mmCIF file of N, CA and C in Angstrom:
data_model
loop_
_atom_site.group_PDB
_atom_site.id
_atom_site.type_symbol
_atom_site.label_atom_id
_atom_site.label_comp_id
_atom_site.label_asym_id
_atom_site.label_seq_id
_atom_site.Cartn_x
_atom_site.Cartn_y
_atom_site.Cartn_z
ATOM 1 N N MET A 1 33.293 -23.513 10.622
ATOM 2 C CA MET A 1 32.059 -22.622 10.429
ATOM 3 C C MET A 1 30.910 -23.139 10.438
ATOM 4 N N ALA A 2 29.720 -22.173 10.908
ATOM 5 C CA ALA A 2 28.282 -22.456 11.059
ATOM 6 C C ALA A 2 27.649 -22.530 10.005
ATOM 7 N N SER A 3 26.699 -23.201 9.483
ATOM 8 C CA SER A 3 25.705 -23.553 8.212
ATOM 9 C C SER A 3 24.737 -22.564 8.529
ATOM 10 N N LEU A 4 24.037 -22.103 7.546
ATOM 11 C CA LEU A 4 22.640 -21.228 7.374
ATOM 12 C C LEU A 4 21.681 -21.894 6.482
ATOM 13 N N ASN A 5 20.714 -21.853 6.548
ATOM 14 C CA ASN A 5 19.401 -22.715 5.764
ATOM 15 C C ASN A 5 18.463 -21.720 5.971
ATOM 16 N N LYS A 6 18.209 -20.713 4.863
ATOM 17 C CA LYS A 6 17.600 -19.660 4.877
ATOM 18 C C LYS A 6 16.495 -19.737 3.598
ATOM 19 N N VAL A 7 15.583 -19.388 3.496
ATOM 20 C CA VAL A 7 14.927 -18.930 2.421
ATOM 21 C C VAL A 7 13.999 -17.622 2.417
ATOM 22 N N MET A 8 13.884 -16.774 1.651
ATOM 23 C CA MET A 8 13.019 -15.898 1.464
ATOM 24 C C MET A 8 12.480 -15.475 0.415
ATOM 25 N N LEU A 9 11.036 -15.414 0.636
ATOM 26 C CA LEU A 9 10.343 -15.318 -1.071
ATOM 27 C C LEU A 9 9.480 -14.098 -0.690
ATOM 28 N N ILE A 10 9.200 -13.667 -2.058
ATOM 29 C CA ILE A 10 7.721 -12.993 -2.028
ATOM 30 C C ILE A 10 7.185 -13.392 -3.460
ATOM 31 N N GLY A 11 6.134 -13.394 -3.325
ATOM 32 C CA GLY A 11 5.700 -14.339 -4.309
ATOM 33 C C GLY A 11 4.016 -14.247 -4.259
ATOM 34 N N ASN A 12 3.144 -15.327 -4.844
ATOM 35 C CA ASN A 12 1.527 -15.282 -4.765
ATOM 36 C C ASN A 12 1.039 -16.479 -4.891
ATOM 37 N N LEU A 13 0.278 -16.820 -3.668
ATOM 38 C CA LEU A 13 -0.146 -18.175 -3.715
ATOM 39 C C LEU A 13 -0.587 -18.677 -4.980
ATOM 40 N N GLY A 14 -0.195 -19.837 -5.176
ATOM 41 C CA GLY A 14 -0.621 -20.613 -6.451
ATOM 42 C C GLY A 14 -1.917 -21.440 -6.470
ATOM 43 N N ARG A 15 -2.172 -21.529 -5.330
ATOM 44 C CA ARG A 15 -3.720 -22.312 -5.245
ATOM 45 C C ARG A 15 -4.069 -21.980 -3.708
ATOM 46 N N ASP A 16 -5.280 -22.342 -3.180
ATOM 47 C CA ASP A 16 -5.876 -22.149 -1.879
ATOM 48 C C ASP A 16 -5.227 -22.976 -0.958
ATOM 49 N N PRO A 17 -4.621 -22.284 0.204
ATOM 50 C CA PRO A 17 -4.150 -23.455 1.257
ATOM 51 C C PRO A 17 -4.940 -24.316 1.666
ATOM 52 N N GLU A 18 -4.501 -25.562 1.807
ATOM 53 C CA GLU A 18 -5.002 -26.807 2.260
ATOM 54 C C GLU A 18 -4.546 -27.200 3.986
ATOM 55 N N ILE A 19 -5.421 -27.487 4.730
ATOM 56 C CA ILE A 19 -5.115 -27.515 6.067
ATOM 57 C C ILE A 19 -5.802 -29.167 6.368
ATOM 58 N N ARG A 20 -4.604 -29.936 7.185
ATOM 59 C CA ARG A 20 -4.872 -31.001 7.937
ATOM 60 C C ARG A 20 -4.401 -31.239 9.257
ATOM 61 N N TYR A 21 -4.698 -32.078 9.788
ATOM 62 C CA TYR A 21 -4.256 -32.130 11.555
ATOM 63 C C TYR A 21 -3.328 -33.391 11.493
ATOM 64 N N THR A 22 -2.889 -33.070 12.728
ATOM 65 C CA THR A 22 -1.783 -34.036 13.177
ATOM 66 C C THR A 22 -2.759 -35.217 13.919
ATOM 67 N N GLU A 23 -2.062 -36.800 13.848
ATOM 68 C CA GLU A 23 -3.023 -37.737 14.495
ATOM 69 C C GLU A 23 -2.739 -37.130 16.266
ATOM 70 N N GLY A 24 -3.106 -37.830 17.219
ATOM 71 C CA GLY A 24 -2.732 -37.182 18.270
ATOM 72 C C GLY A 24 -2.771 -36.553 18.668
ATOM 73 N N SER A 25 -2.344 -35.213 18.316
ATOM 74 C CA SER A 25 -2.250 -34.175 19.114
ATOM 75 C C SER A 25 -3.095 -32.917 18.421
ATOM 76 N N GLY A 26 -3.702 -33.123 17.113
ATOM 77 C CA GLY A 26 -4.293 -32.430 16.392
ATOM 78 C C GLY A 26 -4.017 -31.123 16.165
ATOM 79 N N ASP A 27 -2.494 -30.614 16.034
ATOM 80 C CA ASP A 27 -1.623 -29.540 15.422
ATOM 81 C C ASP A 27 -2.388 -29.634 14.016
ATOM 82 N N SER A 28 -2.477 -28.238 13.492
ATOM 83 C CA SER A 28 -2.534 -27.761 12.460
ATOM 84 C C SER A 28 -1.120 -27.757 11.811
ATOM 85 N N VAL A 29 -1.758 -28.326 10.296
ATOM 86 C CA VAL A 29 -0.626 -28.230 9.021
ATOM 87 C C VAL A 29 -1.260 -27.515 8.071
ATOM 88 N N CYS A 30 -0.647 -26.695 7.453
ATOM 89 C CA CYS A 30 -1.224 -26.022 6.304
ATOM 90 C C CYS A 30 -0.173 -26.171 5.340
ATOM 91 N N ASN A 31 -0.745 -26.801 3.953
ATOM 92 C CA ASN A 31 0.227 -26.478 2.915
ATOM 93 C C ASN A 31 -0.194 -25.757 1.717
ATOM 94 N N PHE A 32 0.965 -24.902 1.184
ATOM 95 C CA PHE A 32 0.551 -23.879 0.164
ATOM 96 C C PHE A 32 1.624 -23.778 -0.822
ATOM 97 N N SER A 33 1.345 -23.228 -2.113
ATOM 98 C CA SER A 33 2.550 -23.334 -2.932
ATOM 99 C C SER A 33 2.721 -21.643 -3.389
ATOM 100 N N VAL A 34 3.569 -20.871 -3.294
ATOM 101 C CA VAL A 34 4.262 -19.617 -3.632
ATOM 102 C C VAL A 34 4.628 -19.540 -4.932
ATOM 103 N N ALA A 35 4.405 -18.650 -5.712
ATOM 104 C CA ALA A 35 4.844 -18.617 -7.422
ATOM 105 C C ALA A 35 5.760 -17.582 -7.287
ATOM 106 N N THR A 36 7.050 -17.419 -7.934
ATOM 107 C CA THR A 36 8.034 -16.322 -7.996
ATOM 108 C C THR A 36 8.336 -16.326 -9.270
ATOM 109 N N THR A 37 8.055 -15.340 -9.971
ATOM 110 C CA THR A 37 7.995 -14.714 -11.674
ATOM 111 C C THR A 37 9.776 -13.716 -11.605
ATOM 112 N N ASP A 38 10.908 -14.336 -12.693
ATOM 113 C CA ASP A 38 11.405 -13.442 -13.243
ATOM 114 C C ASP A 38 11.262 -12.950 -14.437
ATOM 115 N N LYS A 39 11.077 -12.113 -15.015
ATOM 116 C CA LYS A 39 10.731 -10.988 -16.214
ATOM 117 C C LYS A 39 12.022 -10.603 -16.605
ATOM 118 N N TRP A 40 12.427 -10.817 -17.914
ATOM 119 C CA TRP A 40 13.563 -9.934 -18.514
ATOM 120 C C TRP A 40 13.433 -9.855 -20.037
ATOM 121 N N LYS A 41 14.026 -9.410 -20.704
ATOM 122 C CA LYS A 41 14.233 -9.416 -22.079
ATOM 123 C C LYS A 41 15.378 -10.466 -22.673
ATOM 124 N N SER A 42 14.830 -10.577 -23.860
ATOM 125 C CA SER A 42 15.663 -11.833 -24.529
ATOM 126 C C SER A 42 16.766 -10.685 -25.233
ATOM 127 N N LYS A 43 17.669 -11.217 -25.853
ATOM 128 C CA LYS A 43 18.812 -10.606 -26.741
ATOM 129 C C LYS A 43 18.092 -9.984 -27.915
ATOM 130 N N SER A 44 16.975 -10.344 -28.150
ATOM 131 C CA SER A 44 16.499 -9.805 -29.781
ATOM 132 C C SER A 44 15.306 -8.686 -28.676
ATOM 133 N N GLY A 45 15.286 -8.677 -27.739
ATOM 134 C CA GLY A 45 14.406 -7.577 -27.060
ATOM 135 C C GLY A 45 12.954 -8.290 -26.380
ATOM 136 N N ASP A 46 12.476 -9.357 -27.120
ATOM 137 C CA ASP A 46 11.585 -10.068 -26.853
ATOM 138 C C ASP A 46 11.038 -10.226 -25.327
ATOM 139 N N PRO A 47 9.898 -10.007 -24.624
ATOM 140 C CA PRO A 47 9.761 -10.182 -23.210
ATOM 141 C C PRO A 47 9.781 -11.534 -22.874
ATOM 142 N N MET A 48 10.451 -11.929 -21.900
ATOM 143 C CA MET A 48 10.592 -13.426 -21.509
ATOM 144 C C MET A 48 10.424 -13.526 -19.671
ATOM 145 N N GLU A 49 9.842 -14.678 -19.385
ATOM 146 C CA GLU A 49 9.279 -14.836 -18.296
ATOM 147 C C GLU A 49 9.631 -16.656 -17.642
ATOM 148 N N LYS A 50 9.488 -16.436 -16.229
ATOM 149 C CA LYS A 50 9.791 -17.837 -16.014
ATOM 150 C C LYS A 50 9.206 -17.811 -14.195
ATOM 151 N N THR A 51 8.491 -18.556 -14.255
ATOM 152 C CA THR A 51 7.639 -19.243 -12.757
ATOM 153 C C THR A 51 8.363 -20.214 -12.044
ATOM 154 N N GLU A 52 8.649 -19.888 -10.725
ATOM 155 C CA GLU A 52 8.870 -21.130 -9.951
ATOM 156 C C GLU A 52 8.276 -21.336 -8.807
ATOM 157 N N TRP A 53 7.841 -22.692 -8.880
ATOM 158 C CA TRP A 53 7.007 -22.652 -7.647
ATOM 159 C C TRP A 53 7.649 -23.661 -6.564
ATOM 160 N N HIS A 54 7.012 -23.171 -5.235
ATOM 161 C CA HIS A 54 7.863 -23.092 -3.975
ATOM 162 C C HIS A 54 6.690 -23.938 -2.962
ATOM 163 N N ASP A 55 6.811 -25.264 -2.894
ATOM 164 C CA ASP A 55 6.064 -25.772 -1.959
ATOM 165 C C ASP A 55 6.334 -25.218 -0.517
ATOM 166 N N CYS A 56 5.556 -24.966 0.553
ATOM 167 C CA CYS A 56 5.574 -24.343 1.517
ATOM 168 C C CYS A 56 4.689 -24.917 2.440
ATOM 169 N N VAL A 57 5.443 -24.950 3.861
ATOM 170 C CA VAL A 57 4.005 -25.639 5.032
ATOM 171 C C VAL A 57 4.643 -25.009 6.238
ATOM 172 N N VAL A 58 3.453 -24.935 7.250
ATOM 173 C CA VAL A 58 3.659 -24.390 8.132
ATOM 174 C C VAL A 58 2.561 -24.598 9.358
ATOM 175 N N PHE A 59 2.671 -24.861 10.322
ATOM 176 C CA PHE A 59 2.532 -25.317 11.334
ATOM 177 C C PHE A 59 1.489 -24.457 12.682
ATOM 178 N N GLY A 60 0.927 -24.922 13.270
ATOM 179 C CA GLY A 60 -0.221 -24.369 14.349
ATOM 180 C C GLY A 60 -0.861 -22.981 14.363
ATOM 181 N N ARG A 61 -0.812 -21.955 14.736
ATOM 182 C CA ARG A 61 -1.623 -20.916 14.540
ATOM 183 C C ARG A 61 -1.575 -20.399 13.576
ATOM 184 N N THR A 62 -0.245 -19.966 13.275
ATOM 185 C CA THR A 62 0.142 -19.571 11.619
ATOM 186 C C THR A 62 -0.822 -20.460 10.613
ATOM 187 N N ALA A 63 -0.904 -21.289 10.552
ATOM 188 C CA ALA A 63 -1.429 -22.487 9.833
ATOM 189 C C ALA A 63 -2.727 -22.288 9.643
ATOM 190 N N ASP A 64 -3.512 -21.967 10.929
ATOM 191 C CA ASP A 64 -5.005 -21.540 10.705
ATOM 192 C C ASP A 64 -5.312 -20.222 10.054
ATOM 193 N N LEU A 65 -4.191 -19.332 10.401
ATOM 194 C CA LEU A 65 -4.427 -18.012 10.021
ATOM 195 C C LEU A 65 -4.162 -18.173 8.355
ATOM 196 N N MET A 66 -3.740 -18.815 7.975
ATOM 197 C CA MET A 66 -3.269 -18.944 6.533
ATOM 198 C C MET A 66 -4.684 -19.563 5.965
ATOM 199 N N MET A 67 -5.443 -20.398 6.648
ATOM 200 C CA MET A 67 -6.672 -21.119 6.222
ATOM 201 C C MET A 67 -7.755 -20.020 6.090
ATOM 202 N N GLU A 68 -7.821 -18.932 6.988
ATOM 203 C CA GLU A 68 -8.613 -17.815 7.455
ATOM 204 C C GLU A 68 -8.643 -16.762 6.456
ATOM 205 N N TYR A 69 -7.492 -16.343 6.035
ATOM 206 C CA TYR A 69 -7.246 -15.151 5.155
ATOM 207 C C TYR A 69 -6.477 -15.329 3.895
ATOM 208 N N CYS A 70 -5.939 -16.414 3.674
ATOM 209 C CA CYS A 70 -5.520 -16.270 2.312
ATOM 210 C C CYS A 70 -6.326 -17.573 1.617
ATOM 211 N N GLN A 71 -5.798 -17.327 0.046
ATOM 212 C CA GLN A 71 -6.668 -17.922 -1.178
ATOM 213 C C GLN A 71 -5.401 -17.630 -2.515
ATOM 214 N N ALA A 72 -6.047 -18.628 -3.016
ATOM 215 C CA ALA A 72 -5.097 -18.143 -4.362
ATOM 216 C C ALA A 72 -5.065 -16.737 -4.780
ATOM 217 N N GLY A 73 -3.801 -16.270 -5.075
ATOM 218 C CA GLY A 73 -3.382 -15.023 -5.535
ATOM 219 C C GLY A 73 -3.029 -14.297 -4.490
ATOM 220 N N THR A 74 -3.120 -14.509 -3.154
ATOM 221 C CA THR A 74 -2.722 -13.536 -2.167
ATOM 222 C C THR A 74 -1.257 -13.630 -2.240
ATOM 223 N N MET A 75 -0.818 -11.970 -2.396
ATOM 224 C CA MET A 75 0.535 -12.191 -2.109
ATOM 225 C C MET A 75 1.251 -12.199 -1.017
ATOM 226 N N VAL A 76 2.312 -12.857 -0.574
ATOM 227 C CA VAL A 76 3.087 -12.742 0.539
ATOM 228 C C VAL A 76 4.351 -12.871 0.832
ATOM 229 N N TYR A 77 5.051 -12.614 1.854
ATOM 230 C CA TYR A 77 6.302 -12.876 2.203
ATOM 231 C C TYR A 77 6.378 -13.674 3.021
ATOM 232 N N VAL A 78 7.526 -14.837 2.403
ATOM 233 C CA VAL A 78 7.842 -15.936 3.389
ATOM 234 C C VAL A 78 8.976 -15.925 4.041
ATOM 235 N N GLU A 79 9.386 -16.755 5.045
ATOM 236 C CA GLU A 79 10.821 -16.774 5.369
ATOM 237 C C GLU A 79 10.492 -17.735 6.020
ATOM 238 N N GLY A 80 11.831 -18.706 5.886
ATOM 239 C CA GLY A 80 11.805 -20.220 6.143
ATOM 240 C C GLY A 80 12.844 -20.779 6.237
ATOM 241 N N ALA A 81 12.875 -22.519 6.262
ATOM 242 C CA ALA A 81 14.279 -23.122 5.680
ATOM 243 C C ALA A 81 13.580 -24.117 5.121
ATOM 244 N N LEU A 82 14.568 -24.628 4.075
ATOM 245 C CA LEU A 82 14.659 -25.941 3.356
ATOM 246 C C LEU A 82 14.524 -27.202 3.941
ATOM 247 N N GLN A 83 13.487 -27.960 3.884
ATOM 248 C CA GLN A 83 13.618 -29.066 4.631
ATOM 249 C C GLN A 83 13.046 -30.350 3.624
ATOM 250 N N THR A 84 13.615 -31.346 3.872
ATOM 251 C CA THR A 84 13.715 -32.696 2.882
ATOM 252 C C THR A 84 12.817 -33.774 3.476
ATOM 253 N N ARG A 85 11.873 -34.416 3.285
ATOM 254 C CA ARG A 85 10.941 -35.733 4.096
ATOM 255 C C ARG A 85 10.813 -36.334 3.204
ATOM 256 N N SER A 86 11.074 -37.574 3.759
ATOM 257 C CA SER A 86 10.618 -38.969 3.020
ATOM 258 C C SER A 86 9.125 -39.566 3.558
ATOM 259 N N TRP A 87 8.866 -40.681 2.347
ATOM 260 C CA TRP A 87 7.670 -41.557 2.967
ATOM 261 C C TRP A 87 7.917 -42.577 1.882
ATOM 262 N N ASP A 88 7.049 -43.662 2.442
ATOM 263 C CA ASP A 88 6.980 -44.710 1.492
ATOM 264 C C ASP A 88 5.499 -44.720 0.573
ATOM 265 N N ASP A 89 5.609 -44.815 -0.548
ATOM 266 C CA ASP A 89 3.881 -44.902 -0.895
ATOM 267 C C ASP A 89 3.586 -46.177 -1.064
ATOM 268 N N ALA A 90 2.338 -46.236 -1.305
ATOM 269 C CA ALA A 90 1.291 -47.588 -1.427
ATOM 270 C C ALA A 90 2.001 -48.620 -2.079
ATOM 271 N N GLU A 91 2.931 -48.215 -3.163
ATOM 272 C CA GLU A 91 3.665 -49.864 -3.495
ATOM 273 C C GLU A 91 4.963 -49.898 -3.113
ATOM 274 N N GLY A 92 5.234 -49.021 -2.215
ATOM 275 C CA GLY A 92 6.877 -49.352 -1.309
ATOM 276 C C GLY A 92 7.653 -48.430 -1.557
ATOM 277 N N ASN A 93 7.715 -47.707 -2.914
ATOM 278 C CA ASN A 93 8.424 -46.984 -3.139
ATOM 279 C C ASN A 93 8.657 -45.968 -2.482
ATOM 280 N N LYS A 94 10.108 -45.644 -2.339
ATOM 281 C CA LYS A 94 10.814 -44.452 -1.531
ATOM 282 C C LYS A 94 10.409 -42.897 -2.312
ATOM 283 N N LYS A 95 10.075 -42.062 -1.040
ATOM 284 C CA LYS A 95 9.238 -40.648 -2.229
ATOM 285 C C LYS A 95 9.950 -39.741 -1.323
ATOM 286 N N TYR A 96 10.526 -38.569 -1.864
ATOM 287 C CA TYR A 96 11.047 -37.519 -0.914
ATOM 288 C C TYR A 96 10.300 -36.293 -1.596
ATOM 289 N N LYS A 97 10.299 -35.338 -0.881
ATOM 290 C CA LYS A 97 10.017 -33.650 -1.217
ATOM 291 C C LYS A 97 10.441 -32.806 -0.629
ATOM 292 N N THR A 98 10.937 -31.717 -1.034
ATOM 293 C CA THR A 98 11.658 -30.791 -0.494
ATOM 294 C C THR A 98 10.730 -29.777 -0.750
ATOM 295 N N GLU A 99 10.582 -28.867 0.685
ATOM 296 C CA GLU A 99 9.809 -27.889 0.992
ATOM 297 C C GLU A 99 10.283 -26.984 1.669
ATOM 298 N N ILE A 100 9.530 -25.460 2.191
ATOM 299 C CA ILE A 100 9.946 -24.535 2.979
ATOM 300 C C ILE A 100 9.330 -24.809 4.480
ATOM 301 N N LYS A 101 10.077 -24.872 5.141
ATOM 302 C CA LYS A 101 9.360 -25.264 6.603
ATOM 303 C C LYS A 101 9.317 -23.532 7.113
ATOM 304 N N VAL A 102 8.128 -23.028 7.324
ATOM 305 C CA VAL A 102 7.957 -21.534 7.143
ATOM 306 C C VAL A 102 7.812 -21.319 8.280
ATOM 307 N N PHE A 103 8.452 -20.183 8.763
ATOM 308 C CA PHE A 103 8.874 -19.731 10.254
ATOM 309 C C PHE A 103 8.131 -18.357 10.444
ATOM 310 N N LYS A 104 8.248 -17.461 9.341
ATOM 311 C CA LYS A 104 7.593 -16.145 9.249
ATOM 312 C C LYS A 104 6.923 -15.802 8.188
ATOM 313 N N ILE A 105 5.416 -15.239 8.069
ATOM 314 C CA ILE A 105 4.771 -14.900 7.387
ATOM 315 C C ILE A 105 4.048 -13.805 7.004
ATOM 316 N N ASN A 106 3.989 -12.748 6.089
ATOM 317 C CA ASN A 106 3.292 -11.337 6.084
ATOM 318 C C ASN A 106 2.542 -11.545 4.850
ATOM 319 N N TRP A 107 1.343 -11.083 4.671
ATOM 320 C CA TRP A 107 0.557 -10.872 3.958
ATOM 321 C C TRP A 107 0.664 -9.167 3.323
ATOM 322 N N LEU A 108 0.843 -9.541 2.140
ATOM 323 C CA LEU A 108 1.331 -8.263 1.240
ATOM 324 C C LEU A 108 0.407 -7.603 0.440
ATOM 325 N N SER A 109 -0.823 -8.339 0.336
ATOM 326 C CA SER A 109 -2.168 -7.968 0.063
ATOM 327 C C SER A 109 -3.423 -8.289 0.285
ATOM 328 N N LYS A 110 -4.531 -7.703 -0.130
ATOM 329 C CA LYS A 110 -5.597 -7.986 0.831
ATOM 330 C C LYS A 110 -5.907 -9.416 0.818
ATOM 331 N N THR A 111 -6.451 -9.789 2.090
ATOM 332 C CA THR A 111 -6.951 -10.907 2.019
ATOM 333 C C THR A 111 -8.058 -11.081 2.250
ATOM 334 N N LYS A 112 -8.801 -12.462 2.230
ATOM 335 C CA LYS A 112 -10.052 -12.605 1.995
ATOM 336 C C LYS A 112 -11.524 -12.172 3.058
ATOM 337 N N GLY A 113 -10.416 -11.850 4.592
ATOM 338 C CA GLY A 113 -11.263 -11.183 5.329
ATOM 339 C C GLY A 113 -11.562 -9.976 5.296
ATOM 340 N N SER A 114 -10.364 -9.144 4.360
ATOM 341 C CA SER A 114 -9.915 -7.613 4.660
ATOM 342 C C SER A 114 -11.235 -6.852 3.990
ATOM 343 N N GLU A 115 -11.824 -7.356 3.000
ATOM 344 C CA GLU A 115 -13.167 -6.940 2.389
ATOM 345 C C GLU A 115 -13.983 -6.468 3.213
ATOM 346 N N GLN A 116 -14.449 -7.514 3.909
ATOM 347 C CA GLN A 116 -15.641 -7.238 4.817
ATOM 348 C C GLN A 116 -15.460 -6.886 6.044
ATOM 349 N N ASP A 117 -14.235 -6.441 6.677
ATOM 350 C CA ASP A 117 -13.901 -5.423 7.889
ATOM 351 C C ASP A 117 -14.050 -4.245 7.611
ATOM 352 N N ARG A 118 -14.060 -3.598 6.295
ATOM 353 C CA ARG A 118 -14.099 -1.994 6.146
ATOM 354 C C ARG A 118 -15.883 -1.632 5.817
#
């Protein structure tokens, strides 16, 4: 049987996107976080809420667009796949991070440039 690694999120950016450029090729890499919130009522009827934070990474032209148009609070639809990467920190300890490698992103709310264009 084939396997599937697909993530779809609708949420808000938790912080402004951060961009960096790879050594050598100079390709754009943008990191950002998306918050998704579940809301429900407890058995006693009290409103409850839980927010999950999802680390995301996007490359190339889309990374540049994220920096140009997005800021903390922007609502986005993100589609991608989970990936885990590892590295050694300054003390030689192995570190791991699981994040969403974004393939597709749609802006669902006004972006930083949208008000100036009107």
